[in-house]
PDB file of C-alpha atoms in Angstrom:
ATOM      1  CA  UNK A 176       0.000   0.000   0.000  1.00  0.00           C
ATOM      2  CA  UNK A 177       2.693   2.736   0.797  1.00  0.00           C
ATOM      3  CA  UNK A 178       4.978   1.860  -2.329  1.00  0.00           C
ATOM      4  CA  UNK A 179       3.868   3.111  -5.599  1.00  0.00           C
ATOM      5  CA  UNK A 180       4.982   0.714  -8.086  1.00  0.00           C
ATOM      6  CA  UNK A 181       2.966   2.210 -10.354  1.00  0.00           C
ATOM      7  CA  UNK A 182       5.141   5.808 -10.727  1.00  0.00           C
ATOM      8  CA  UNK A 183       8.274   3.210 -10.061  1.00  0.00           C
ATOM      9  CA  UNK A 184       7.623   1.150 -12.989  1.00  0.00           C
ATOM     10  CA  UNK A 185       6.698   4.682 -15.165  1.00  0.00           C
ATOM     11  CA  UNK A 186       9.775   6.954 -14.107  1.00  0.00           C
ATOM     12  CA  UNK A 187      12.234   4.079 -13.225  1.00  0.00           C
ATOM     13  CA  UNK A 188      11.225   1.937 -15.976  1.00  0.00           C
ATOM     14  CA  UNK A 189       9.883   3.501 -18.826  1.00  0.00           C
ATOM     15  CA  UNK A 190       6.363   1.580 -18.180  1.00  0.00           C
ATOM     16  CA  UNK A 191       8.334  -1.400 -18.934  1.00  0.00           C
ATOM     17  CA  UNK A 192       7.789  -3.710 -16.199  1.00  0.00           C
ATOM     18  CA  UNK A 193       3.903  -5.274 -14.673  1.00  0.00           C
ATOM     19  CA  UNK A 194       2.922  -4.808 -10.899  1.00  0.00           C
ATOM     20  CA  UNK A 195       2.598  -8.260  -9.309  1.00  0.00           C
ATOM     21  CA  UNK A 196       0.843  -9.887  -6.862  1.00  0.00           C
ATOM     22  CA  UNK A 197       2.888 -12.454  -5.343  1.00  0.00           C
ATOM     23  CA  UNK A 198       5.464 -14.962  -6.220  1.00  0.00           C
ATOM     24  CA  UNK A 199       3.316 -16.424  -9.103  1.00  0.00           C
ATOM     25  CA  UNK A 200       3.465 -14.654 -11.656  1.00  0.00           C
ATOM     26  CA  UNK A 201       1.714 -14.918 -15.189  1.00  0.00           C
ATOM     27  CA  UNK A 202       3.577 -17.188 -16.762  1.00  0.00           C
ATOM     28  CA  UNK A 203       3.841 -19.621 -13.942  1.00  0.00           C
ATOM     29  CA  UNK A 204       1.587 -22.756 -13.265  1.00  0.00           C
ATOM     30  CA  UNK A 205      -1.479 -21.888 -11.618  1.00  0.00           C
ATOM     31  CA  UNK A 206      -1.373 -18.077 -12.045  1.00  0.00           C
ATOM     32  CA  UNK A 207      -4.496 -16.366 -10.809  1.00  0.00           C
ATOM     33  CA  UNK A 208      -4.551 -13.104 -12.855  1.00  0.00           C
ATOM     34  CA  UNK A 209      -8.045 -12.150 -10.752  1.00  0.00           C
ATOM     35  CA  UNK A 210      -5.527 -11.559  -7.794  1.00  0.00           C
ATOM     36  CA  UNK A 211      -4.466  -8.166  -7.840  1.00  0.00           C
ATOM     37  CA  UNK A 212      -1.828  -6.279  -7.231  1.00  0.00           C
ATOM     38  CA  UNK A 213      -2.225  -3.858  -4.043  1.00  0.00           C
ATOM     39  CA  UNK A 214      -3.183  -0.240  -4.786  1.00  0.00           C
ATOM     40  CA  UNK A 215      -1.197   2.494  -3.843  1.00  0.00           C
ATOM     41  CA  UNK A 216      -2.818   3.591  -0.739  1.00  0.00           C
ATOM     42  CA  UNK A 217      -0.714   5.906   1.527  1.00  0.00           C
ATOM     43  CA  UNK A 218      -3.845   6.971   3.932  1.00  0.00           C
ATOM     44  CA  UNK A 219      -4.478   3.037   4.068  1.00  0.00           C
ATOM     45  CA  UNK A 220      -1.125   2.524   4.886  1.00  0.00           C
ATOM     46  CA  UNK A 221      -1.069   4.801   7.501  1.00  0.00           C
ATOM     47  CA  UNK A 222      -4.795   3.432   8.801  1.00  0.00           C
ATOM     48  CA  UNK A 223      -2.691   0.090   9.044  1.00  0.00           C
ATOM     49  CA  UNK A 224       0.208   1.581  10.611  1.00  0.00           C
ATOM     50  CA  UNK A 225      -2.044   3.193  13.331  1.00  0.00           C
ATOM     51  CA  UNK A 226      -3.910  -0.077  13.585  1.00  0.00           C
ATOM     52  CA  UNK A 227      -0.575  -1.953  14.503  1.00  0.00           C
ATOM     53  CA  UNK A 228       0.443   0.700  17.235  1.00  0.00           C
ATOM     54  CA  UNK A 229       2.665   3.002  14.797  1.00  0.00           C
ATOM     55  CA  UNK A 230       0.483   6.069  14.797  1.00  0.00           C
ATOM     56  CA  UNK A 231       3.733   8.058  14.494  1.00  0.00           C
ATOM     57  CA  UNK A 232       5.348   6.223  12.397  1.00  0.00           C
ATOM     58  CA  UNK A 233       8.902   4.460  12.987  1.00  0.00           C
ATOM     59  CA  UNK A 234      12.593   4.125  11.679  1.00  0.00           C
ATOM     60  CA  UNK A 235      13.737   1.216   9.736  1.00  0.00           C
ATOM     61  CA  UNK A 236      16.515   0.552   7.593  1.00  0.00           C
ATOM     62  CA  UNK A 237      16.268  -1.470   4.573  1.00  0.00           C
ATOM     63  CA  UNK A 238      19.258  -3.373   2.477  1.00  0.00           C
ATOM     64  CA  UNK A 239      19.433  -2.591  -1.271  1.00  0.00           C
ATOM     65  CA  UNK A 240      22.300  -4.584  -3.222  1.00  0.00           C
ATOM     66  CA  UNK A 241      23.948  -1.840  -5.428  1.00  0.00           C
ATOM     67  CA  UNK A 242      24.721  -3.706  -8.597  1.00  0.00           C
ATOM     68  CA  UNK A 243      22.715  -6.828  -8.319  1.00  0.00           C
ATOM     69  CA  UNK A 244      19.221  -5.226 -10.547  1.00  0.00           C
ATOM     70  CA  UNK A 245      18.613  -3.586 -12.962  1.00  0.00           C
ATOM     71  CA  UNK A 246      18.063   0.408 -11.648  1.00  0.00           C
ATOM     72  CA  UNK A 247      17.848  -1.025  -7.694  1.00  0.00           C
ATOM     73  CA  UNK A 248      19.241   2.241  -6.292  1.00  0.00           C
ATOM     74  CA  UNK A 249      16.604   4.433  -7.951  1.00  0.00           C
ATOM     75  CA  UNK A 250      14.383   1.559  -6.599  1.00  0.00           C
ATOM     76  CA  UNK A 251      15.577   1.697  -2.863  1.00  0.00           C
ATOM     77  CA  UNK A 252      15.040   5.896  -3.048  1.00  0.00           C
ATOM     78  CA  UNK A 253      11.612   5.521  -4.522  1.00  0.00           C
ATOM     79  CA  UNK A 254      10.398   3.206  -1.823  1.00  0.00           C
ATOM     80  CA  UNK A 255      12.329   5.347   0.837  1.00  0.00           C
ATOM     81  CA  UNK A 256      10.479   8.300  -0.305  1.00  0.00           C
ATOM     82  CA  UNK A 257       6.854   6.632  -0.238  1.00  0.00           C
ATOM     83  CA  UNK A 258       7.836   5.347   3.067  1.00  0.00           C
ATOM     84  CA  UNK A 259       8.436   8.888   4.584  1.00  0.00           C
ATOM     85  CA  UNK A 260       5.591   9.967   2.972  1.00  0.00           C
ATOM     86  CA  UNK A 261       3.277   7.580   5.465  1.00  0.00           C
ATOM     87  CA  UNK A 262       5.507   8.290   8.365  1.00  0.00           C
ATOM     88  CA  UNK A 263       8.013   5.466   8.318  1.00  0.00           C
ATOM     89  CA  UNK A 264      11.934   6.774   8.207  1.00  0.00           C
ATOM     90  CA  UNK A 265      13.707   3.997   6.183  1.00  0.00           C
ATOM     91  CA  UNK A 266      17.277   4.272   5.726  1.00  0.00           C
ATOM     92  CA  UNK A 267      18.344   2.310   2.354  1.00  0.00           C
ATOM     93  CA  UNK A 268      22.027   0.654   3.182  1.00  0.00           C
ATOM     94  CA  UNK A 269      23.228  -0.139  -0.030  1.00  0.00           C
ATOM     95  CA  UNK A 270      25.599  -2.932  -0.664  1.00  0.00           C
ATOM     96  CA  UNK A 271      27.786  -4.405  -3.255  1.00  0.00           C
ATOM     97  CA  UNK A 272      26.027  -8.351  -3.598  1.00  0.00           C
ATOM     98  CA  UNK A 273      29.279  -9.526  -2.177  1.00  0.00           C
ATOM     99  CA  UNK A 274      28.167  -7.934   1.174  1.00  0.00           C
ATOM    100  CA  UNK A 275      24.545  -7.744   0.486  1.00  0.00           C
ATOM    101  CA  UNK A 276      25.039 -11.681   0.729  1.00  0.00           C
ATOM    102  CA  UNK A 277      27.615 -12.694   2.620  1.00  0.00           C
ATOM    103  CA  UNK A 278      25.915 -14.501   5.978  1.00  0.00           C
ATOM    104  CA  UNK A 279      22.704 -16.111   5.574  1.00  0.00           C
ATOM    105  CA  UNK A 280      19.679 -15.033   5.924  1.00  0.00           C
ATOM    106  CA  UNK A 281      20.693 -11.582   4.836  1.00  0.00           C
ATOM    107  CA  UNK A 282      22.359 -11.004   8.071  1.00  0.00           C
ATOM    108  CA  UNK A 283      24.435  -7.757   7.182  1.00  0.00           C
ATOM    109  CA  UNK A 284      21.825  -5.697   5.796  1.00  0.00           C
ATOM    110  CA  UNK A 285      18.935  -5.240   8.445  1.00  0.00           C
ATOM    111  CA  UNK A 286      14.922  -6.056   9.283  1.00  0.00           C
ATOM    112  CA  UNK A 287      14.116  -5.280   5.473  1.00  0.00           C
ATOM    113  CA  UNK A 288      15.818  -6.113   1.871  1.00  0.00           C
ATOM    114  CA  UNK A 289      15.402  -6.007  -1.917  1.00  0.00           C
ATOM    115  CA  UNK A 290      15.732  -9.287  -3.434  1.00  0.00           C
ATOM    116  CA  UNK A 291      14.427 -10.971  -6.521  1.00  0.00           C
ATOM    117  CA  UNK A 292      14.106 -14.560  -7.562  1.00  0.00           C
ATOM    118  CA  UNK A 293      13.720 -16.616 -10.793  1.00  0.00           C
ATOM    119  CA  UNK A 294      12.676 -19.962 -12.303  1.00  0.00           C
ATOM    120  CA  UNK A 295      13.292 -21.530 -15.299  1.00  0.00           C
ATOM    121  CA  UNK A 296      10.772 -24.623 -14.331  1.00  0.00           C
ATOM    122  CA  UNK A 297       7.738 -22.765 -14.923  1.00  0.00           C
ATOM    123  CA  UNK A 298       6.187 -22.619 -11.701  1.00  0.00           C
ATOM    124  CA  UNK A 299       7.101 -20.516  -8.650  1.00  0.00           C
ATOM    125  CA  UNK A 300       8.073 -23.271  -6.487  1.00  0.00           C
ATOM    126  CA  UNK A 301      11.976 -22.686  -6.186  1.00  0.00           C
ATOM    127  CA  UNK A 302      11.511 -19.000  -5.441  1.00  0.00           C
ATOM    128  CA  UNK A 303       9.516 -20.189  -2.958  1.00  0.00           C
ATOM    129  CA  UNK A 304      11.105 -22.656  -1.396  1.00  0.00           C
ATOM    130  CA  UNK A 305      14.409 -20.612  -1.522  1.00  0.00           C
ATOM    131  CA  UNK A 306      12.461 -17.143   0.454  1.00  0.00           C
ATOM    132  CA  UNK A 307       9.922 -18.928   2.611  1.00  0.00           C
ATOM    133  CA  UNK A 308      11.371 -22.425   3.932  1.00  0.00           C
ATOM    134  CA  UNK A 309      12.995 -22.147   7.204  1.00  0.00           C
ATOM    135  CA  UNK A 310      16.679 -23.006   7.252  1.00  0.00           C
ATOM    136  CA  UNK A 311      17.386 -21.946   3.588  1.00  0.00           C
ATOM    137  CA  UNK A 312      19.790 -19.712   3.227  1.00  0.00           C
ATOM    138  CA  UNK A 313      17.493 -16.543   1.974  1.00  0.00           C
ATOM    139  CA  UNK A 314      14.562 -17.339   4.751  1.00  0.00           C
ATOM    140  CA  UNK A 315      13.821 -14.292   7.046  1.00  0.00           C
ATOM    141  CA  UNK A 316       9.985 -15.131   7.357  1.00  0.00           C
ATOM    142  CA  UNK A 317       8.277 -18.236   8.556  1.00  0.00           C
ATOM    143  CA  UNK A 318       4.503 -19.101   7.990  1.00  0.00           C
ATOM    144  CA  UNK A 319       3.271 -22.249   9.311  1.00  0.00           C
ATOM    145  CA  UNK A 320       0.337 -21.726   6.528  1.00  0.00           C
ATOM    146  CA  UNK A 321       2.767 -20.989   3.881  1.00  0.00           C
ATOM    147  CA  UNK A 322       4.942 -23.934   4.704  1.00  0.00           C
ATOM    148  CA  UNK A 323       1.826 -26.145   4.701  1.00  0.00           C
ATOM    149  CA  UNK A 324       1.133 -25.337   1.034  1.00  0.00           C
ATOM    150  CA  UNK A 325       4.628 -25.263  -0.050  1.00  0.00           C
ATOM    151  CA  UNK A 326       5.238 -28.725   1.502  1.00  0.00           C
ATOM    152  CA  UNK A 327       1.423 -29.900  -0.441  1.00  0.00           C
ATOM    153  CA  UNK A 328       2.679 -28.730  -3.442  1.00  0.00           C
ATOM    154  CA  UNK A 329       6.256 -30.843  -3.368  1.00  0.00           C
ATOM    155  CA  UNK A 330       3.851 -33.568  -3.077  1.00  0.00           C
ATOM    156  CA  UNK A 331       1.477 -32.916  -5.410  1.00  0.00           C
ATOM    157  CA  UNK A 332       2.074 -34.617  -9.119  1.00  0.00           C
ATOM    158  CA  UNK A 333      -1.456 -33.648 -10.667  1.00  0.00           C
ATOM    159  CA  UNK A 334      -0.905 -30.799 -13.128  1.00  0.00           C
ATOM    160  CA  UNK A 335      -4.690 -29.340 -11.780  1.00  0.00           C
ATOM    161  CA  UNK A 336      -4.496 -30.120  -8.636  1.00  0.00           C
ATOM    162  CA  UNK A 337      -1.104 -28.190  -8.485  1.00  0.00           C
ATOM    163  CA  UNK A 338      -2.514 -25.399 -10.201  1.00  0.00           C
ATOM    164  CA  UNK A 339      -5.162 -24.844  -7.333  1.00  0.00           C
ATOM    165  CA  UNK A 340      -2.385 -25.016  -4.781  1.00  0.00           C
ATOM    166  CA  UNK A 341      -0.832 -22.461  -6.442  1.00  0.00           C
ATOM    167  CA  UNK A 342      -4.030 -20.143  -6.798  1.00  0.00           C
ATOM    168  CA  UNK A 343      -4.897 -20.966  -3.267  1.00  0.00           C
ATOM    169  CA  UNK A 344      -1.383 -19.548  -1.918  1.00  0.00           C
ATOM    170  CA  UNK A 345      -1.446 -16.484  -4.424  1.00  0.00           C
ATOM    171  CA  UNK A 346      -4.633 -15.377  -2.510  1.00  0.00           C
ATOM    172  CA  UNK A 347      -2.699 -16.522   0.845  1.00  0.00           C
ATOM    173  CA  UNK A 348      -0.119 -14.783   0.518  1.00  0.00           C
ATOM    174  CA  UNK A 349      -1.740 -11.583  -1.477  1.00  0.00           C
ATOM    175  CA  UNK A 350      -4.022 -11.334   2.276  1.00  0.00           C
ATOM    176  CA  UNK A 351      -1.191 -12.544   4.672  1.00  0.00           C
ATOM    177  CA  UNK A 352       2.123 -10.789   2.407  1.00  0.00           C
ATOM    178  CA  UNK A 353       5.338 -11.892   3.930  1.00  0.00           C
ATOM    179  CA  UNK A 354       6.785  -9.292   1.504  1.00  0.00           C
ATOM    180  CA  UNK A 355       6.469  -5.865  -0.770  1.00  0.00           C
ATOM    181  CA  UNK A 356       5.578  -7.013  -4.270  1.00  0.00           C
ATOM    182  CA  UNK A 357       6.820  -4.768  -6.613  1.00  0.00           C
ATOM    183  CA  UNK A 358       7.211  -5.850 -10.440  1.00  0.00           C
TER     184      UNK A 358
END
């Protein structure tokens, strides 16, 4: 809600990149394109920051690997800027990747990070697996919920019946969002 991907993915990226909505994206097995991507909503974001107890707001810092994607930096200063905007004071630590990733877990660059993941298998399940499985070596968030489908879906052979796990954890994780989708 407070970052707007939409004026990132115009100014940044020439209006060459798609808001998404998870870690399935279009052209991945079981794809639900009736899942949206969150509006930018800076007075909802700061309804849900008052809701939590933040009323005023609070400082964070946030990890941004310098030459690891393609414009990151301009990234990182985008979402600093909506941050302020709602109240939270985010201070981007940029990195080269060596130090971006050098302990696990992303343990030299603080609470919050930029990352991105890929597949060449056609579904989401690595990127998955690799951000949301405790114990691998990119994991800062643990679901029970989300293990519980990931774990379904590693044992799942059925081509539809996959597809459903997938559309059933888009919607999971679009309600319960263990991160900032951005593009």
């Amino acid at each position: 809600l407070a970052g707007n991907r939409d004026a990132i993915i115009e100014s940044i990226f020439g209006g060459k990149a798609q808001a998404i909505s998870g870690f399935t994206i279009s052209s991945n097995l079981g794809y639900d394109d009736s899942i949206a991507p969150y509006e930018y909503d800076p007075e909802g974001a700061q309804a849900l920051l008052t809701e939590a107890g933040y009323a005023d707001g609070f400082e964070i810092s946030m990890g941004c690997p310098t030459d690891a994607y393609t414009n990151i930096n301009e990234v990182c200063f985008a979402l600093q800027r909506d941050f302020f905007d709602i109240g939270v004071e985010m201070a981007v630590e940029f990195r080269t990747t060596n130090s971006f990733w050098a302990e696990p877990n992303y343990g030299t660059v603080g609470p919050m990070y930029v990352d991105s993941w890929s597949s060449a298998v056609g579904e989401a399940l690595p990127r998955l697996e690799g951000a949301l499985i405790p114990g691998n070596y990119y994991n800062t968030w643990e679901d029970d919920t989300i293990i519980t489908y990931i774990n379904d879906l590693r044992r799942t052979i059925e081509r539809d019946a996959r597809a459903e796990l997938y559309r059933d954890l888009q919607q999971y994780m679009i309600d319960n969002p263990p991160f900032i989708y951005l593009y």
